[in-house]
PDB file of C-alpha atoms in Angstrom:
ATOM      1  CA  GLU A1355     -15.531 -23.963   0.199  1.00 68.00           C
ATOM      2  CA  THR A1356     -15.581 -20.988   2.563  1.00 76.00           C
ATOM      3  CA  GLY A1357     -12.405 -19.244   1.432  1.00 93.00           C
ATOM      4  CA  VAL A1358     -10.599 -20.210   4.623  1.00 96.00           C
ATOM      5  CA  THR A1359      -8.094 -23.050   4.437  1.00 96.00           C
ATOM      6  CA  GLN A1360      -6.294 -24.845   7.240  1.00 97.00           C
ATOM      7  CA  THR A1361      -3.320 -27.185   7.240  1.00 97.00           C
ATOM      8  CA  PRO A1362      -2.739 -29.830   8.283  1.00 97.00           C
ATOM      9  CA  ARG A1363      -6.220 -31.319   8.508  1.00 95.00           C
ATOM     10  CA  HIS A1364      -5.046 -33.963  10.970  1.00 96.00           C
ATOM     11  CA  LEU A1365      -2.094 -33.935  13.346  1.00 96.00           C
ATOM     12  CA  VAL A1366      -0.778 -36.413  15.893  1.00 95.00           C
ATOM     13  CA  MET A1367       1.955 -35.189  18.185  1.00 93.00           C
ATOM     14  CA  GLY A1368       3.732 -36.185  21.351  1.00 90.00           C
ATOM     15  CA  MET A1369       3.820 -34.001  24.431  1.00 89.00           C
ATOM     16  CA  THR A1370       7.403 -32.932  23.747  1.00 88.00           C
ATOM     17  CA  ASN A1371       6.893 -32.029  20.100  1.00 89.00           C
ATOM     18  CA  LYS A1372       6.659 -28.578  18.579  1.00 93.00           C
ATOM     19  CA  LYS A1373       4.240 -28.116  15.700  1.00 95.00           C
ATOM     20  CA  SER A1374       2.381 -25.295  13.986  1.00 97.00           C
ATOM     21  CA  LEU A1375      -1.108 -25.004  12.577  1.00 98.00           C
ATOM     22  CA  LYS A1376      -1.609 -22.767   9.572  1.00 98.00           C
ATOM     23  CA  CYS A1377      -4.647 -20.833   8.437  1.00 98.00           C
ATOM     24  CA  GLU A1378      -5.065 -18.777   5.286  1.00 97.00           C
ATOM     25  CA  GLN A1379      -8.048 -16.737   4.210  1.00 96.00           C
ATOM     26  CA  HIS A1380      -8.739 -15.627   0.647  1.00 94.00           C
ATOM     27  CA  LEU A1381     -11.618 -13.305   1.453  1.00 94.00           C
ATOM     28  CA  GLY A1382      -9.820 -10.017   1.998  1.00 94.00           C
ATOM     29  CA  HIS A1383     -10.897  -9.977   5.634  1.00 93.00           C
ATOM     30  CA  ASN A1384      -9.139  -7.984   8.341  1.00 91.00           C
ATOM     31  CA  ALA A1385      -9.870 -10.126  11.387  1.00 91.00           C
ATOM     32  CA  MET A1386      -8.878 -13.712  12.120  1.00 93.00           C
ATOM     33  CA  TYR A1387      -9.670 -16.055  14.987  1.00 92.00           C
ATOM     34  CA  TRP A1388      -8.572 -19.313  16.584  1.00 94.00           C
ATOM     35  CA  TYR A1389     -11.196 -21.503  18.233  1.00 93.00           C
ATOM     36  CA  LYS A1390     -10.946 -24.808  20.061  1.00 94.00           C
ATOM     37  CA  GLN A1391     -13.708 -27.407  19.881  1.00 91.00           C
ATOM     38  CA  SER A1392     -13.403 -30.304  22.311  1.00 90.00           C
ATOM     39  CA  ALA A1393     -15.660 -33.318  22.254  1.00 84.00           C
ATOM     40  CA  LYS A1394     -19.090 -32.552  23.676  1.00 75.00           C
ATOM     41  CA  LYS A1395     -18.113 -28.992  24.634  1.00 81.00           C
ATOM     42  CA  PRO A1396     -19.131 -25.679  23.059  1.00 79.00           C
ATOM     43  CA  LEU A1397     -16.776 -23.846  20.772  1.00 85.00           C
ATOM     44  CA  GLU A1398     -14.178 -21.857  22.742  1.00 87.00           C
ATOM     45  CA  LEU A1399     -12.635 -18.667  21.428  1.00 88.00           C
ATOM     46  CA  MET A1400      -8.848 -18.628  21.904  1.00 92.00           C
ATOM     47  CA  PHE A1401      -7.435 -15.608  20.064  1.00 91.00           C
ATOM     48  CA  VAL A1402      -8.617 -12.694  17.954  1.00 90.00           C
ATOM     49  CA  TYR A1403      -6.443 -10.717  15.566  1.00 90.00           C
ATOM     50  CA  SER A1404      -7.407  -7.487  13.861  1.00 86.00           C
ATOM     51  CA  LEU A1405      -5.085  -6.128  11.173  1.00 80.00           C
ATOM     52  CA  GLU A1406      -2.316  -8.400  12.466  1.00 77.00           C
ATOM     53  CA  GLU A1407      -2.647  -7.168  16.048  1.00 79.00           C
ATOM     54  CA  ARG A1408      -3.907  -9.425  18.800  1.00 80.00           C
ATOM     55  CA  VAL A1409      -7.013  -7.915  20.303  1.00 76.00           C
ATOM     56  CA  GLU A1410      -8.177 -10.749  22.498  1.00 72.00           C
ATOM     57  CA  ASN A1411      -6.567 -13.626  24.347  1.00 72.00           C
ATOM     58  CA  ASN A1412      -9.021 -15.658  26.365  1.00 71.00           C
ATOM     59  CA  SER A1413      -6.721 -16.921  29.112  1.00 83.00           C
ATOM     60  CA  VAL A1414      -5.152 -19.479  26.847  1.00 91.00           C
ATOM     61  CA  PRO A1415      -2.129 -21.373  28.253  1.00 92.00           C
ATOM     62  CA  SER A1416       1.234 -20.199  26.986  1.00 92.00           C
ATOM     63  CA  ARG A1417       1.877 -23.545  25.306  1.00 94.00           C
ATOM     64  CA  PHE A1418      -0.359 -22.121  22.544  1.00 95.00           C
ATOM     65  CA  SER A1419       1.334 -19.220  20.759  1.00 94.00           C
ATOM     66  CA  PRO A1420      -0.431 -17.410  17.914  1.00 94.00           C
ATOM     67  CA  GLU A1421       1.248 -15.493  15.126  1.00 94.00           C
ATOM     68  CA  CYS A1422      -0.317 -13.280  12.496  1.00 94.00           C
ATOM     69  CA  PRO A1423       2.312 -12.124   9.974  1.00 93.00           C
ATOM     70  CA  ASN A1424      -0.258 -10.473   7.704  1.00 92.00           C
ATOM     71  CA  SER A1425      -4.006 -10.168   7.429  1.00 90.00           C
ATOM     72  CA  SER A1426      -4.306 -13.320   5.293  1.00 94.00           C
ATOM     73  CA  HIS A1427      -2.298 -15.727   7.419  1.00 96.00           C
ATOM     74  CA  LEU A1428      -2.621 -16.966  10.968  1.00 96.00           C
ATOM     75  CA  PHE A1429      -0.522 -19.547  12.765  1.00 97.00           C
ATOM     76  CA  LEU A1430      -0.912 -21.390  16.027  1.00 97.00           C
ATOM     77  CA  HIS A1431       2.396 -22.651  17.370  1.00 97.00           C
ATOM     78  CA  LEU A1432       2.131 -25.605  19.707  1.00 96.00           C
ATOM     79  CA  HIS A1433       4.710 -26.852  22.214  1.00 93.00           C
ATOM     80  CA  THR A1434       4.666 -29.193  25.191  1.00 93.00           C
ATOM     81  CA  LEU A1435       0.974 -29.855  24.825  1.00 93.00           C
ATOM     82  CA  GLN A1436      -1.069 -32.103  27.102  1.00 94.00           C
ATOM     83  CA  PRO A1437      -3.414 -34.926  26.108  1.00 94.00           C
ATOM     84  CA  GLU A1438      -6.392 -32.761  27.144  1.00 93.00           C
ATOM     85  CA  ASP A1439      -5.405 -30.341  24.380  1.00 95.00           C
ATOM     86  CA  SER A1440      -6.598 -32.897  21.847  1.00 96.00           C
ATOM     87  CA  ALA A1441      -9.436 -31.199  19.971  1.00 95.00           C
ATOM     88  CA  LEU A1442     -10.571 -29.695  16.696  1.00 95.00           C
ATOM     89  CA  TYR A1443      -8.849 -26.340  16.180  1.00 97.00           C
ATOM     90  CA  LEU A1444     -10.792 -23.988  13.971  1.00 96.00           C
ATOM     91  CA  CYS A1445      -9.689 -20.830  12.248  1.00 96.00           C
ATOM     92  CA  ALA A1446     -12.170 -18.165  11.183  1.00 94.00           C
ATOM     93  CA  SER A1447     -12.082 -14.754   9.563  1.00 93.00           C
ATOM     94  CA  SER A1448     -14.408 -11.783   9.286  1.00 91.00           C
ATOM     95  CA  GLN A1449     -14.333  -8.422   7.576  1.00 89.00           C
ATOM     96  CA  ALA A1450     -13.785  -6.719  10.935  1.00 81.00           C
ATOM     97  CA  PRO A1451     -13.604  -7.955  14.539  1.00 78.00           C
ATOM     98  CA  THR A1452     -17.035  -6.577  15.348  1.00 74.00           C
ATOM     99  CA  PRO A1453     -19.988  -8.733  16.338  1.00 69.00           C
ATOM    100  CA  ILE A1454     -22.115  -7.715  13.377  1.00 70.00           C
ATOM    101  CA  GLU A1455     -19.698  -9.277  10.920  1.00 79.00           C
ATOM    102  CA  ALA A1456     -20.298 -12.907  10.044  1.00 85.00           C
ATOM    103  CA  GLN A1457     -17.374 -15.235  10.641  1.00 89.00           C
ATOM    104  CA  TYR A1458     -16.285 -17.731   8.023  1.00 92.00           C
ATOM    105  CA  PHE A1459     -14.656 -20.885   9.316  1.00 94.00           C
ATOM    106  CA  GLY A1460     -12.049 -23.191   7.904  1.00 95.00           C
ATOM    107  CA  PRO A1461     -12.422 -26.984   7.999  1.00 94.00           C
ATOM    108  CA  GLY A1462     -10.320 -27.289  11.138  1.00 95.00           C
ATOM    109  CA  THR A1463      -7.270 -29.255  12.220  1.00 96.00           C
ATOM    110  CA  ARG A1464      -8.039 -32.328  14.267  1.00 95.00           C
ATOM    111  CA  LEU A1465      -5.236 -32.616  16.815  1.00 96.00           C
ATOM    112  CA  LEU A1466      -4.385 -35.663  18.875  1.00 96.00           C
ATOM    113  CA  VAL A1467      -1.791 -35.314  21.620  1.00 95.00           C
ATOM    114  CA  LEU A1468      -0.310 -38.566  22.858  1.00 93.00           C
TER     115      LEU A1468
ATOM    116  CA  ASP B 507     -24.462 -18.075  29.335  1.00 48.00           C
ATOM    117  CA  ALA B 508     -27.730 -19.546  27.975  1.00 51.00           C
ATOM    118  CA  LYS B 509     -29.042 -16.560  26.037  1.00 85.00           C
ATOM    119  CA  THR B 510     -30.845 -18.844  23.577  1.00 93.00           C
ATOM    120  CA  THR B 511     -32.887 -22.013  23.910  1.00 94.00           C
ATOM    121  CA  GLN B 512     -33.199 -24.528  21.087  1.00 96.00           C
ATOM    122  CA  PRO B 513     -34.636 -28.040  20.855  1.00 97.00           C
ATOM    123  CA  THR B 514     -31.958 -30.691  21.149  1.00 96.00           C
ATOM    124  CA  SER B 515     -32.903 -32.455  17.940  1.00 97.00           C
ATOM    125  CA  MET B 516     -35.347 -32.462  15.037  1.00 97.00           C
ATOM    126  CA  ASP B 517     -36.120 -34.627  12.042  1.00 97.00           C
ATOM    127  CA  CYS B 518     -37.228 -33.419   8.634  1.00 96.00           C
ATOM    128  CA  ALA B 519     -38.201 -35.311   5.504  1.00 97.00           C
ATOM    129  CA  GLU B 520     -36.078 -34.629   2.446  1.00 97.00           C
ATOM    130  CA  GLY B 521     -37.654 -31.998   0.196  1.00 96.00           C
ATOM    131  CA  ARG B 522     -39.808 -30.563   2.947  1.00 96.00           C
ATOM    132  CA  ALA B 523     -39.250 -27.287   4.751  1.00 97.00           C
ATOM    133  CA  ALA B 524     -37.223 -27.477   7.952  1.00 98.00           C
ATOM    134  CA  ASN B 525     -38.341 -24.977  10.593  1.00 98.00           C
ATOM    135  CA  LEU B 526     -35.869 -24.579  13.436  1.00 98.00           C
ATOM    136  CA  PRO B 527     -37.080 -22.544  16.406  1.00 97.00           C
ATOM    137  CA  CYS B 528     -35.042 -20.487  18.836  1.00 97.00           C
ATOM    138  CA  ASN B 529     -36.110 -18.671  21.980  1.00 96.00           C
ATOM    139  CA  HIS B 530     -34.166 -15.597  23.031  1.00 94.00           C
ATOM    140  CA  SER B 531     -36.549 -13.971  25.489  1.00 94.00           C
ATOM    141  CA  THR B 532     -33.851 -11.834  27.135  1.00 91.00           C
ATOM    142  CA  ILE B 533     -32.581 -10.336  23.884  1.00 91.00           C
ATOM    143  CA  SER B 534     -31.794  -6.641  24.138  1.00 88.00           C
ATOM    144  CA  GLY B 535     -32.378  -3.931  21.579  1.00 86.00           C
ATOM    145  CA  ASN B 536     -28.839  -3.876  20.206  1.00 84.00           C
ATOM    146  CA  GLU B 537     -28.487  -7.633  19.778  1.00 88.00           C
ATOM    147  CA  TYR B 538     -28.656  -9.419  16.454  1.00 90.00           C
ATOM    148  CA  VAL B 539     -29.784 -13.006  15.910  1.00 93.00           C
ATOM    149  CA  TYR B 540     -27.268 -15.173  14.049  1.00 93.00           C
ATOM    150  CA  TRP B 541     -27.566 -18.696  12.734  1.00 95.00           C
ATOM    151  CA  TYR B 542     -24.647 -20.992  12.015  1.00 94.00           C
ATOM    152  CA  ARG B 543     -24.525 -24.692  11.322  1.00 95.00           C
ATOM    153  CA  GLN B 544     -21.864 -27.345  11.678  1.00 93.00           C
ATOM    154  CA  ILE B 545     -21.863 -30.417   9.541  1.00 92.00           C
ATOM    155  CA  HIS B 546     -20.082 -33.377  11.091  1.00 86.00           C
ATOM    156  CA  SER B 547     -16.287 -33.033  11.047  1.00 79.00           C
ATOM    157  CA  GLN B 548     -16.384 -29.611   9.388  1.00 85.00           C
ATOM    158  CA  GLY B 549     -16.044 -26.034  10.630  1.00 88.00           C
ATOM    159  CA  PRO B 550     -19.143 -23.983  11.448  1.00 91.00           C
ATOM    160  CA  GLN B 551     -20.836 -22.293   8.503  1.00 92.00           C
ATOM    161  CA  TYR B 552     -22.519 -18.903   8.643  1.00 91.00           C
ATOM    162  CA  ILE B 553     -26.134 -19.040   7.435  1.00 95.00           C
ATOM    163  CA  ILE B 554     -27.940 -15.773   8.089  1.00 95.00           C
ATOM    164  CA  HIS B 555     -28.477 -12.993  10.620  1.00 93.00           C
ATOM    165  CA  GLY B 556     -31.049 -10.322  11.370  1.00 93.00           C
ATOM    166  CA  LEU B 557     -32.096  -7.643  13.832  1.00 92.00           C
ATOM    167  CA  LYS B 558     -35.869  -7.295  13.631  1.00 90.00           C
ATOM    168  CA  ASN B 559     -36.914  -7.645  10.003  1.00 88.00           C
ATOM    169  CA  ASN B 560     -37.271 -11.014   8.336  1.00 94.00           C
ATOM    170  CA  GLU B 561     -34.287 -11.912   6.198  1.00 95.00           C
ATOM    171  CA  THR B 562     -33.774 -14.258   3.260  1.00 96.00           C
ATOM    172  CA  ASN B 563     -30.717 -15.380   1.374  1.00 95.00           C
ATOM    173  CA  GLU B 564     -29.767 -18.243  -0.909  1.00 94.00           C
ATOM    174  CA  MET B 565     -29.503 -20.637   2.020  1.00 94.00           C
ATOM    175  CA  ALA B 566     -32.415 -19.865   4.296  1.00 97.00           C
ATOM    176  CA  SER B 567     -35.012 -17.475   5.658  1.00 98.00           C
ATOM    177  CA  LEU B 568     -35.022 -15.985   9.135  1.00 98.00           C
ATOM    178  CA  ILE B 569     -38.322 -15.052  10.717  1.00 97.00           C
ATOM    179  CA  ILE B 570     -38.098 -12.908  13.864  1.00 96.00           C
ATOM    180  CA  THR B 571     -41.198 -12.312  15.970  1.00 96.00           C
ATOM    181  CA  GLU B 572     -42.351  -8.769  16.463  1.00 94.00           C
ATOM    182  CA  ASP B 573     -41.302  -8.781  20.143  1.00 94.00           C
ATOM    183  CA  ARG B 574     -37.955 -10.309  19.053  1.00 95.00           C
ATOM    184  CA  LYS B 575     -38.157 -12.935  21.783  1.00 95.00           C
ATOM    185  CA  SER B 576     -38.003 -15.823  19.351  1.00 96.00           C
ATOM    186  CA  SER B 577     -37.056 -16.618  15.790  1.00 97.00           C
ATOM    187  CA  THR B 578     -37.308 -19.438  13.273  1.00 98.00           C
ATOM    188  CA  LEU B 579     -34.769 -20.499  10.703  1.00 98.00           C
ATOM    189  CA  ILE B 580     -36.411 -21.966   7.624  1.00 98.00           C
ATOM    190  CA  LEU B 581     -34.658 -24.209   5.134  1.00 97.00           C
ATOM    191  CA  PRO B 582     -37.270 -24.237   2.361  1.00 96.00           C
ATOM    192  CA  HIS B 583     -36.389 -27.568   0.737  1.00 95.00           C
ATOM    193  CA  ALA B 584     -34.200 -29.620   3.041  1.00 96.00           C
ATOM    194  CA  THR B 585     -31.704 -32.028   1.513  1.00 96.00           C
ATOM    195  CA  LEU B 586     -29.619 -34.760   3.065  1.00 96.00           C
ATOM    196  CA  ARG B 587     -26.663 -32.358   2.994  1.00 95.00           C
ATOM    197  CA  ASP B 588     -28.507 -30.077   5.416  1.00 97.00           C
ATOM    198  CA  THR B 589     -28.097 -32.638   8.194  1.00 97.00           C
ATOM    199  CA  ALA B 590     -26.077 -30.718  10.781  1.00 97.00           C
ATOM    200  CA  VAL B 591     -26.156 -29.027  14.179  1.00 95.00           C
ATOM    201  CA  TYR B 592     -27.776 -25.597  13.876  1.00 97.00           C
ATOM    202  CA  TYR B 593     -26.783 -22.860  16.307  1.00 95.00           C
ATOM    203  CA  CYS B 594     -28.834 -19.775  17.138  1.00 95.00           C
ATOM    204  CA  ILE B 595     -26.703 -17.000  18.638  1.00 92.00           C
ATOM    205  CA  VAL B 596     -27.491 -13.495  19.859  1.00 90.00           C
ATOM    206  CA  ARG B 597     -24.776 -10.844  19.814  1.00 84.00           C
ATOM    207  CA  PRO B 598     -24.679  -7.072  20.241  1.00 78.00           C
ATOM    208  CA  HIS B 599     -23.746  -5.186  17.113  1.00 70.00           C
ATOM    209  CA  SER B 600     -20.883  -3.376  18.813  1.00 68.00           C
ATOM    210  CA  GLY B 601     -18.239  -4.137  21.369  1.00 65.00           C
ATOM    211  CA  ASN B 602     -15.921  -7.087  21.556  1.00 62.00           C
ATOM    212  CA  THR B 603     -18.315  -9.907  22.318  1.00 65.00           C
ATOM    213  CA  PRO B 604     -17.092 -13.335  21.258  1.00 68.00           C
ATOM    214  CA  LEU B 605     -19.181 -15.697  19.154  1.00 74.00           C
ATOM    215  CA  VAL B 606     -20.588 -18.132  21.728  1.00 78.00           C
ATOM    216  CA  PHE B 607     -21.984 -21.418  20.451  1.00 83.00           C
ATOM    217  CA  GLY B 608     -24.446 -23.263  22.681  1.00 83.00           C
ATOM    218  CA  LYS B 609     -25.586 -26.826  22.166  1.00 86.00           C
ATOM    219  CA  GLY B 610     -27.710 -26.118  19.078  1.00 93.00           C
ATOM    220  CA  THR B 611     -30.305 -28.294  17.379  1.00 97.00           C
ATOM    221  CA  ARG B 612     -29.232 -31.473  15.650  1.00 96.00           C
ATOM    222  CA  LEU B 613     -31.278 -31.589  12.435  1.00 98.00           C
ATOM    223  CA  SER B 614     -31.542 -34.948  10.708  1.00 97.00           C
ATOM    224  CA  VAL B 615     -32.891 -34.858   7.163  1.00 97.00           C
ATOM    225  CA  ILE B 616     -34.385 -38.221   6.293  1.00 96.00           C
ATOM    226  CA  ALA B 617     -34.791 -39.643   2.797  1.00 93.00           C
TER     227      ALA B 617
END
C-alpha cells in the first residue's frame, strides 16, 4: 500500500466513449503525475501537476485531458480514444515536482480500447 | 537515452542476498542514483536513492563506487515477493527532468 489509489483498476471502452480515471493520494504530497505504460515499452510521462497547476505536458494528444481539482486528486478524462491507447495508466505523487523527490505510484488502471 | 546499463535478468535463491548491478559511467556531479522496482501488474515502487555515500533503508542497501560510475542494489535476504523488474535511474537533483525508466533487470527469486 503506497498511499496512492487509482480507480477503476480495469476499464474497457469503445472508441466513442468518454470515461475518466481517478487518482487520489493520501501522503500530503504537492505534485502528481500521469504515466502511460504500454506493453514492452518504457514508462512514458504524460502530465505533471504541482500544487494543482500543470507544469509539464509531454506532447500528449488532446483526447487525454487531465484535471487536478486539489493537491490530493488527479483525473484523466478520456474521449475518442484509439486502440493503440490501450495500456496501463499509472498515477504517482511526490512531495514536490523536483527530481530529488521519490515518486510513489498507484496500482494503475489497465485500459483496453476496442 | 541510455544513461544506465543493467543486466537483462538475474536469478537469486530465496533467503540469499540479491546484488543488482548498474553502470552509469556518464553520470554527472549533480545526478542522483535512484532504484525502483515493478512487480508484475503493479505500479513501480520506490526503493532507495543516493548521491555518493552508501545508503541503507528497510528495503535495501545502495552501494555507489567511489568514482560514481556504477552502483549495486543489495536486497539482503531475497524473498519470492522480491521477484520484479528493478530499474536503476540517474537524475539531476534540480530542474524538471522526468523520471525515465529503461528496461531494468528482471530478478527472479527461486525457492
